[in-house]
Coordinates of C-alpha atoms and ligand atoms in Angstrom, one line a residue:
M1 CA 110.5 261.6 58.1
S2 CA 107.2 262.0 59.5
S3 CA 104.1 260.9 58.1
V4 CA 100.5 262.7 57.7
V5 CA 97.5 260.5 57.4
I6 CA 93.9 262.0 56.2
I7 CA 90.8 260.5 56.5
G8 CA 88.1 261.7 53.9
A9 CA 89.4 262.9 50.6
G10 CA 86.4 265.6 49.9
H11 CA 87.1 269.3 49.7
A12 CA 89.0 269.7 52.8
G13 CA 90.9 266.3 52.9
T14 CA 92.2 266.9 49.3
Q15 CA 93.4 270.6 50.1
V16 CA 95.1 269.7 53.1
A17 CA 97.1 267.1 51.0
V18 CA 97.8 269.6 48.3
S19 CA 98.8 272.5 51.0
L20 CA 101.2 270.2 52.5
R21 CA 103.1 269.5 49.4
E22 CA 102.9 273.3 48.4
M23 CA 104.2 274.4 51.7
G24 CA 107.1 272.1 51.4
F25 CA 106.4 269.0 53.6
E26 CA 108.6 266.3 52.4
G27 CA 107.2 263.4 54.6
K28 CA 104.9 260.7 53.7
I29 CA 100.9 261.7 53.0
Q30 CA 98.2 259.4 52.8
L31 CA 94.9 260.6 51.6
I32 CA 92.3 257.7 52.4
A33 CA 88.4 257.7 51.2
D34 CA 85.8 255.5 51.6
E35 CA 84.6 256.3 48.1
P36 CA 86.0 254.6 45.2
H37 CA 86.2 257.8 42.9
L38 CA 89.5 260.2 42.7
P39 CA 88.8 263.2 44.7
Y40 CA 85.8 265.6 43.1
Q41 CA 83.9 268.7 43.9
K42 CA 80.5 268.4 45.3
P43 CA 78.6 271.5 44.7
P44 CA 78.1 270.7 40.9
L45 CA 76.2 267.2 42.0
S46 CA 73.2 269.3 42.4
K47 CA 73.8 271.8 39.7
G48 CA 75.6 271.2 36.4
F49 CA 76.0 267.4 36.7
L50 CA 72.5 266.8 37.5
N51 CA 71.5 269.0 34.2
G52 CA 73.9 267.3 32.2
K53 CA 76.1 270.4 31.6
Q54 CA 79.2 268.7 33.7
T55 CA 80.7 265.2 33.4
V56 CA 82.4 263.1 36.2
E57 CA 85.9 264.2 34.4
N58 CA 84.7 268.0 35.1
L59 CA 84.2 267.3 38.6
L60 CA 87.8 265.9 39.6
F61 CA 90.1 268.3 41.5
R62 CA 93.3 266.7 39.8
N63 CA 94.0 263.6 37.7
E64 CA 95.9 260.6 39.0
K65 CA 99.0 261.7 37.6
F66 CA 98.9 264.8 39.7
Y67 CA 98.5 262.6 43.2
D68 CA 101.6 260.2 41.7
D69 CA 103.9 263.1 40.8
N70 CA 102.9 264.9 44.4
Q71 CA 103.7 261.7 46.3
I72 CA 100.2 261.8 47.8
E73 CA 99.3 258.0 48.3
L74 CA 95.5 257.8 47.7
V75 CA 93.9 254.9 49.3
L76 CA 90.3 254.9 47.8
G77 CA 87.2 252.7 48.9
E78 CA 88.8 252.2 52.3
E79 CA 86.8 252.9 55.3
I80 CA 88.8 253.9 58.6
V81 CA 86.8 252.3 61.4
A82 CA 88.9 253.1 64.5
I83 CA 91.7 255.4 65.8
D84 CA 94.2 254.2 68.4
V85 CA 95.6 257.4 69.6
E86 CA 97.9 255.7 72.3
N87 CA 99.6 253.8 69.4
K88 CA 99.0 256.4 66.5
I89 CA 97.3 253.8 64.2
V90 CA 94.2 253.7 62.1
K91 CA 92.3 251.0 61.4
A92 CA 90.3 250.1 58.2
E93 CA 87.6 248.0 57.7
S94 CA 89.4 245.7 55.6
D95 CA 91.6 245.2 58.7
K96 CA 94.6 247.3 57.4
S97 CA 96.5 249.2 59.9
I98 CA 98.0 252.4 59.3
P99 CA 100.4 254.3 61.4
Y100 CA 100.5 258.1 61.5
D101 CA 102.9 261.0 63.3
T102 CA 100.0 263.6 62.2
L103 CA 96.3 262.7 61.7
V104 CA 93.6 264.8 60.1
L105 CA 90.0 264.3 60.0
A106 CA 88.3 265.6 57.1
T107 CA 85.3 263.2 57.3
G108 CA 82.6 265.7 56.3
A109 CA 79.2 265.0 57.2
R110 CA 76.3 262.8 56.0
N111 CA 72.5 263.2 55.4
R112 CA 70.0 263.5 57.8
K113 CA 67.3 260.7 57.0
L114 CA 63.9 260.7 57.0
S115 CA 61.6 257.8 57.7
I116 CA 59.0 257.2 55.0
E117 CA 56.9 254.2 54.4
T118 CA 56.3 254.6 50.6
K119 CA 56.1 252.6 47.5
C120 CA 58.0 255.0 45.2
E121 CA 61.7 255.4 45.4
V122 CA 63.2 257.7 47.9
L123 CA 66.7 259.2 47.1
Y124 CA 69.4 261.5 48.9
L125 CA 72.1 263.5 47.5
R126 CA 75.4 263.6 49.3
D127 CA 78.2 262.1 47.2
L128 CA 78.6 261.1 43.4
T129 CA 77.3 257.9 43.8
D130 CA 74.1 259.2 44.9
A131 CA 74.3 262.1 42.2
Q132 CA 74.6 259.1 39.4
R133 CA 71.4 257.3 41.2
L134 CA 69.5 260.5 41.0
K135 CA 70.6 261.5 37.3
S136 CA 69.5 258.2 36.1
A137 CA 66.3 257.9 38.3
L138 CA 65.1 261.4 37.0
E139 CA 65.5 260.5 33.6
N140 CA 62.8 257.8 34.4
A141 CA 60.5 259.9 36.8
Q142 CA 58.0 262.7 35.7
N143 CA 56.5 263.2 39.2
I144 CA 58.9 264.0 41.6
A145 CA 58.6 265.4 45.3
I146 CA 61.5 267.1 46.9
I147 CA 61.0 267.1 50.5
G148 CA 63.0 270.1 52.1
G149 CA 63.2 273.7 50.8
G150 CA 66.9 274.4 51.6
F151 CA 69.6 274.8 48.8
I152 CA 70.4 271.3 47.9
G153 CA 66.5 270.5 47.5
L154 CA 65.9 273.9 45.4
E155 CA 68.6 273.2 42.9
V156 CA 67.6 269.7 42.4
A157 CA 64.2 270.9 41.7
A158 CA 65.5 273.7 39.5
S159 CA 67.7 270.9 37.4
A160 CA 64.4 268.7 37.3
A161 CA 61.9 271.4 36.4
E162 CA 64.2 272.5 33.4
A163 CA 64.2 268.9 32.3
G164 CA 60.6 269.3 32.1
K165 CA 59.4 267.2 34.8
N166 CA 56.4 268.1 37.3
V167 CA 58.4 269.0 40.4
T168 CA 56.6 269.7 44.1
V169 CA 58.7 271.1 46.9
I170 CA 57.2 270.3 50.2
E171 CA 59.0 272.5 53.2
A172 CA 57.8 272.5 56.5
Q173 CA 58.6 276.1 57.2
D174 CA 56.7 279.3 55.8
R175 CA 59.1 280.2 53.3
L176 CA 62.2 278.6 51.5
M177 CA 65.5 278.7 52.6
A178 CA 64.6 280.0 55.8
R179 CA 67.4 279.1 57.7
V180 CA 69.8 281.5 55.8
L181 CA 68.1 283.8 53.8
P182 CA 65.5 287.0 54.8
P183 CA 61.9 287.1 53.7
V184 CA 62.7 289.0 50.5
L185 CA 65.1 286.5 49.2
S186 CA 63.0 283.7 50.0
E187 CA 60.2 285.4 47.9
I188 CA 62.1 286.2 44.9
F189 CA 63.3 282.3 44.8
L190 CA 59.5 281.1 45.4
T191 CA 58.3 283.5 42.9
R192 CA 61.1 282.1 40.3
H193 CA 60.2 278.5 41.1
Q194 CA 56.4 279.0 40.8
E195 CA 57.2 280.8 37.4
M196 CA 59.1 277.5 36.1
G197 CA 56.2 275.3 37.0
V198 CA 57.1 274.1 40.6
K199 CA 54.6 273.5 43.1
V200 CA 55.6 274.5 46.4
L201 CA 53.8 273.5 49.4
L202 CA 54.9 275.7 52.4
N203 CA 54.2 274.6 56.0
T204 CA 53.4 271.2 55.0
K205 CA 54.3 267.6 55.8
L206 CA 52.8 265.0 53.7
S207 CA 52.0 261.5 54.8
S208 CA 53.4 258.5 53.4
E209 CA 50.3 258.1 51.3
E210 CA 50.3 261.0 49.9
L211 CA 53.8 260.9 48.8
S212 CA 53.0 257.5 47.3
A213 CA 51.6 259.3 44.5
F214 CA 54.8 260.5 43.4
D215 CA 57.3 258.5 41.0
L216 CA 60.4 259.7 43.0
I217 CA 61.1 261.6 46.5
V218 CA 64.2 263.5 46.8
V219 CA 65.0 264.3 50.5
G220 CA 67.3 267.2 51.4
I221 CA 66.6 268.2 55.2
G222 CA 70.2 268.6 55.9
V223 CA 73.1 267.1 57.5
L224 CA 75.1 265.7 60.5
P225 CA 78.6 265.9 61.1
N226 CA 80.7 262.7 60.7
Q227 CA 82.3 262.7 64.1
E228 CA 81.8 259.2 65.5
L229 CA 85.0 258.0 64.7
A230 CA 86.7 261.0 66.6
A231 CA 84.2 260.5 69.5
A232 CA 85.2 256.8 70.0
A233 CA 88.7 257.7 70.1
G234 CA 88.1 260.1 73.0
L235 CA 88.2 263.5 71.2
E236 CA 85.9 266.3 72.2
C237 CA 82.8 266.3 70.0
H238 CA 79.7 268.7 70.2
N239 CA 78.0 269.4 67.1
G240 CA 81.2 268.4 65.2
I241 CA 84.8 267.6 66.2
V242 CA 85.7 270.4 68.4
V243 CA 88.9 272.4 67.3
N244 CA 90.9 275.3 68.7
E245 CA 91.9 278.5 65.9
Y246 CA 94.5 276.2 64.3
Q247 CA 92.2 273.2 63.5
M248 CA 93.6 271.3 66.5
T249 CA 91.5 268.6 68.3
S250 CA 91.8 267.8 71.8
N251 CA 94.6 265.7 70.9
S252 CA 97.5 267.7 69.8
V253 CA 98.6 265.4 66.6
I254 CA 95.2 265.3 65.4
Y255 CA 93.3 267.8 63.5
A256 CA 89.8 268.3 62.3
I257 CA 88.7 270.2 59.1
G258 CA 85.8 271.1 57.2
D259 CA 82.0 270.0 57.7
C260 CA 82.9 267.8 60.5
A261 CA 85.1 270.4 62.5
N262 CA 83.2 272.6 65.4
H263 CA 85.3 275.7 65.5
F264 CA 84.9 279.1 67.0
N265 CA 83.9 281.3 64.2
V266 CA 85.1 285.4 64.4
F267 CA 82.1 286.3 61.9
A268 CA 79.6 284.2 63.7
D269 CA 80.9 285.4 67.0
K270 CA 80.3 281.7 68.2
R271 CA 81.2 278.0 67.9
C272 CA 79.9 276.6 64.7
R273 CA 80.1 274.2 62.1
L274 CA 80.1 275.7 58.4
E275 CA 79.0 273.4 55.5
S276 CA 80.9 275.1 52.6
V277 CA 83.6 274.7 50.2
Q278 CA 85.3 278.1 51.4
N279 CA 85.3 276.7 54.8
A280 CA 86.7 273.2 54.1
V281 CA 89.6 274.7 51.7
D282 CA 90.4 277.5 54.4
Q283 CA 90.5 275.2 57.4
A284 CA 92.6 272.8 55.4
K285 CA 95.2 275.7 54.7
I286 CA 95.3 276.5 58.5
A287 CA 95.8 273.0 59.5
A288 CA 98.6 272.6 56.9
S289 CA 100.4 275.4 58.3
H290 CA 100.2 274.7 61.5
I291 CA 101.4 271.0 61.1
L292 CA 104.6 272.7 59.5
G293 CA 104.8 274.7 62.5
N294 CA 103.2 278.0 61.5
A295 CA 100.6 279.2 63.5
I296 CA 98.0 281.3 61.7
P297 CA 94.5 281.3 63.3
Y298 CA 91.3 280.6 61.1
H299 CA 89.9 284.0 60.6
A300 CA 88.4 283.6 57.0
V301 CA 85.3 285.5 55.8
P302 CA 82.6 282.6 55.2
W303 CA 81.1 282.7 51.9
F304 CA 78.5 280.3 49.9
W305 CA 76.6 280.6 46.9
T306 CA 73.6 278.9 45.2
N307 CA 72.5 278.5 41.3
Q308 CA 68.9 278.2 40.5
Y309 CA 67.8 278.8 37.3
D310 CA 69.0 282.4 36.2
L311 CA 69.4 283.3 39.8
K312 CA 73.0 283.2 41.2
L313 CA 73.0 284.2 44.7
Q314 CA 76.4 284.5 46.7
M315 CA 76.6 285.1 50.2
A316 CA 79.5 286.4 52.4
G317 CA 79.7 286.9 56.1
I318 CA 77.0 285.4 58.4
N319 CA 73.4 287.3 58.1
T320 CA 71.5 285.8 61.2
D321 CA 72.3 288.6 63.6
Y322 CA 71.8 291.9 62.2
D323 CA 70.1 295.2 63.2
N324 CA 70.0 297.0 60.0
Y325 CA 70.5 296.6 56.6
A326 CA 70.7 298.5 53.2
F327 CA 70.1 297.6 49.4
R328 CA 72.1 298.4 46.6
G329 CA 71.0 297.7 42.9
D330 CA 67.6 297.0 41.3
L331 CA 65.4 294.8 43.4
G332 CA 62.7 294.4 40.2
A333 CA 65.3 292.9 37.9
N334 CA 66.5 290.4 40.7
R335 CA 70.0 292.2 40.5
F336 CA 71.1 293.4 44.1
S337 CA 73.0 292.9 47.0
I338 CA 71.6 293.3 51.1
F339 CA 74.3 294.5 53.2
Y340 CA 73.6 293.7 57.0
Y341 CA 74.9 295.9 59.9
K342 CA 75.3 294.9 63.4
N343 CA 76.4 298.1 65.8
E344 CA 76.9 299.9 62.8
K345 CA 79.3 297.5 61.3
I346 CA 78.8 295.4 58.1
V347 CA 78.6 291.7 59.2
A348 CA 77.5 290.0 55.8
A349 CA 76.1 290.6 52.5
D350 CA 73.9 288.6 50.1
S351 CA 74.3 289.5 46.3
L352 CA 71.9 288.1 43.8
N353 CA 73.4 288.4 40.4
R354 CA 75.7 291.2 41.3
P355 CA 78.9 289.1 41.5
A356 CA 81.1 292.2 41.8
D357 CA 79.4 293.3 45.1
H358 CA 80.0 290.0 46.2
L359 CA 83.9 290.0 45.8
A360 CA 84.0 293.7 47.2
A361 CA 81.9 292.5 50.5
R362 CA 84.5 289.4 50.9
K363 CA 87.2 292.0 50.8
L364 CA 85.6 294.5 53.0
L365 CA 84.5 292.1 55.8
Q366 CA 88.2 290.8 55.8
A367 CA 89.3 293.9 56.5
G368 CA 86.6 294.9 59.2
A369 CA 86.1 298.3 56.7
T370 CA 83.5 300.8 57.6
L371 CA 80.7 301.4 54.8
S372 CA 77.8 303.7 55.6
K373 CA 74.7 303.0 54.3
E374 CA 74.5 306.1 51.9
Q375 CA 77.7 304.2 50.3
V376 CA 76.1 301.2 49.8
Q377 CA 73.0 302.6 48.2
D378 CA 75.1 304.7 46.0
I379 CA 75.4 302.7 42.8
N380 CA 78.0 305.0 41.7
F381 CA 80.1 304.5 44.9
K382 CA 82.9 301.9 44.5
L383 CA 82.7 299.9 47.6
T384 CA 86.3 299.0 47.6
D385 CA 87.1 302.9 47.7
V386 CA 86.8 302.7 51.5
L387 CA 89.8 300.4 51.8
N388 CA 91.9 303.1 50.5
Ligands
LIG401 P1 82.7 266.1 52.4 O1 83.0 266.7 51.0 O2 81.7 265.5 52.6 O3 84.0 264.9 52.3 C1 84.3 264.2 53.1 C2 84.6 262.7 52.9 O4 85.1 261.9 53.6 C3 83.5 262.1 52.2 O5 84.4 261.5 50.8 C4 83.3 260.7 53.2 O6 82.9 259.6 52.3 C5 84.4 260.4 53.5 N1 84.9 259.6 54.8 C6 83.7 259.9 55.9 N2 84.3 259.2 57.0 C7 85.2 258.5 56.8 C8 85.7 257.1 57.1 N3 85.6 256.8 57.9 N4 86.9 256.7 56.6 C9 87.2 257.0 55.1 N5 86.5 258.1 54.6 C10 85.6 258.7 54.9 N6 79.1 273.9 49.1 C11 79.1 275.7 48.7 O7 79.9 276.2 49.3 N7 78.6 275.6 47.8 C12 77.7 275.1 47.1 O8 77.2 275.4 46.1 C13 77.7 273.7 47.4 N8 76.9 272.9 47.2 C14 76.5 271.7 47.4 C15 75.9 270.8 46.5 C16 75.6 269.3 47.1 C17 74.8 268.3 46.2 C18 76.6 268.9 48.3 C19 76.5 267.4 49.0 C20 77.2 269.9 48.9 C21 77.4 271.1 48.5 N9 78.0 272.3 49.2 C22 78.2 273.4 48.7 C23 78.8 271.8 50.5 C24 80.2 271.3 50.3 O9 80.2 270.4 49.3 C25 80.7 270.9 51.5 O10 80.8 271.6 52.5 C26 82.2 270.3 51.4 O11 82.0 269.2 50.5 C27 82.9 270.0 52.6 O12 84.3 269.3 52.5 P2 84.7 268.3 53.4 O13 85.8 267.7 52.6 O14 84.6 268.8 54.9 O15 83.5 266.9 53.4

């Protein structure tokens, strides 16, 4: 009977274990995590968990019984430090050696660090332990600086502002979430944060001395892929662990999925790493299928979301390369979508407080459907009608 060893029990690692069982795999599955917690969801860490609406129990994917019932052996609190590809063994920090027939690397990413010499506490947010620390630090701090106006920094800013804290967001670029959003959306989020009392400093980098005036600093300046284990084992790595369309690495019995995997994305039309739950879950399913002999290339529409105050933004496709766009809905009421075009084909859609548009966009992108700008703009036109 063959065995699958999975390193990392985040969204990707846990999903591949679950999918293998659902797809009928009868061999041994070991899901190894360096974190001590039962596998849990990360997105609420900067949203519902931080603002107290969700507890640790709400974050868990499954309870312990599920893993027992499905014979998924959870190995928690165990860091894997080396892969011996010749003998097909992974080595843990505790000196334990674990043999595999198939290995799945779902090691995710870690925060980029900033070197700041300051007297006040500096925190990052990536995992549950970070979130628990941040939650209690936020309770005791009043003046909070957030370095980085990206998704995570702004979600933390929103939670802290709603809790009545004095929040300052410090962003080096000239607008918020500039890497992924068009100016019109950056502006709407800026206004909303300012209305909630958040001070937003754009084009700004503060000195260590200036930062020392705050009680707490939270840094959210992006992540780096956890690829060192793979690189040391001789697997091809370049901004992540390089995989083919079936999530297979340069070693045919080793797969990589989720935030750590550098793949060719058909919607981006280039190699990239995506950092989203969608990508982690869908790549896990592709890897599980391939392990079971079913070769289905990865072709899932990328999607992502962020919630800040009453603004729920949902993104489908990749909006970084477009030559035209059309609006749908009511801009003044913060309830609209932007459909992006390249060579007259829709390549992405951002929907602000219009969840039905987002769901339609995902279907249209998956089908490669054609939709005119007039159809997008006509609020009475049902977008999915073009699929019929
Ligand atoms: P991870 O979830 O990072 O899991 C990897 C796991 O592997 C970790 O537990 C790590 O500790 C473990 N590991 C690494 N190396 C080893 C080793 N050597 N031995 C053992 N274990 C190891 N995405 C969205 O789509 N929408 C959102 O709103 C959203 N919000 C987010 C908010 C926060 C605060 C964070 C941190 C992320 C958010 N994301 C969101 C991103 C999303 O959570 C990630 O894309 C997703 O978690 C990736 O899953 P993964 O399994 O690839 O990696």
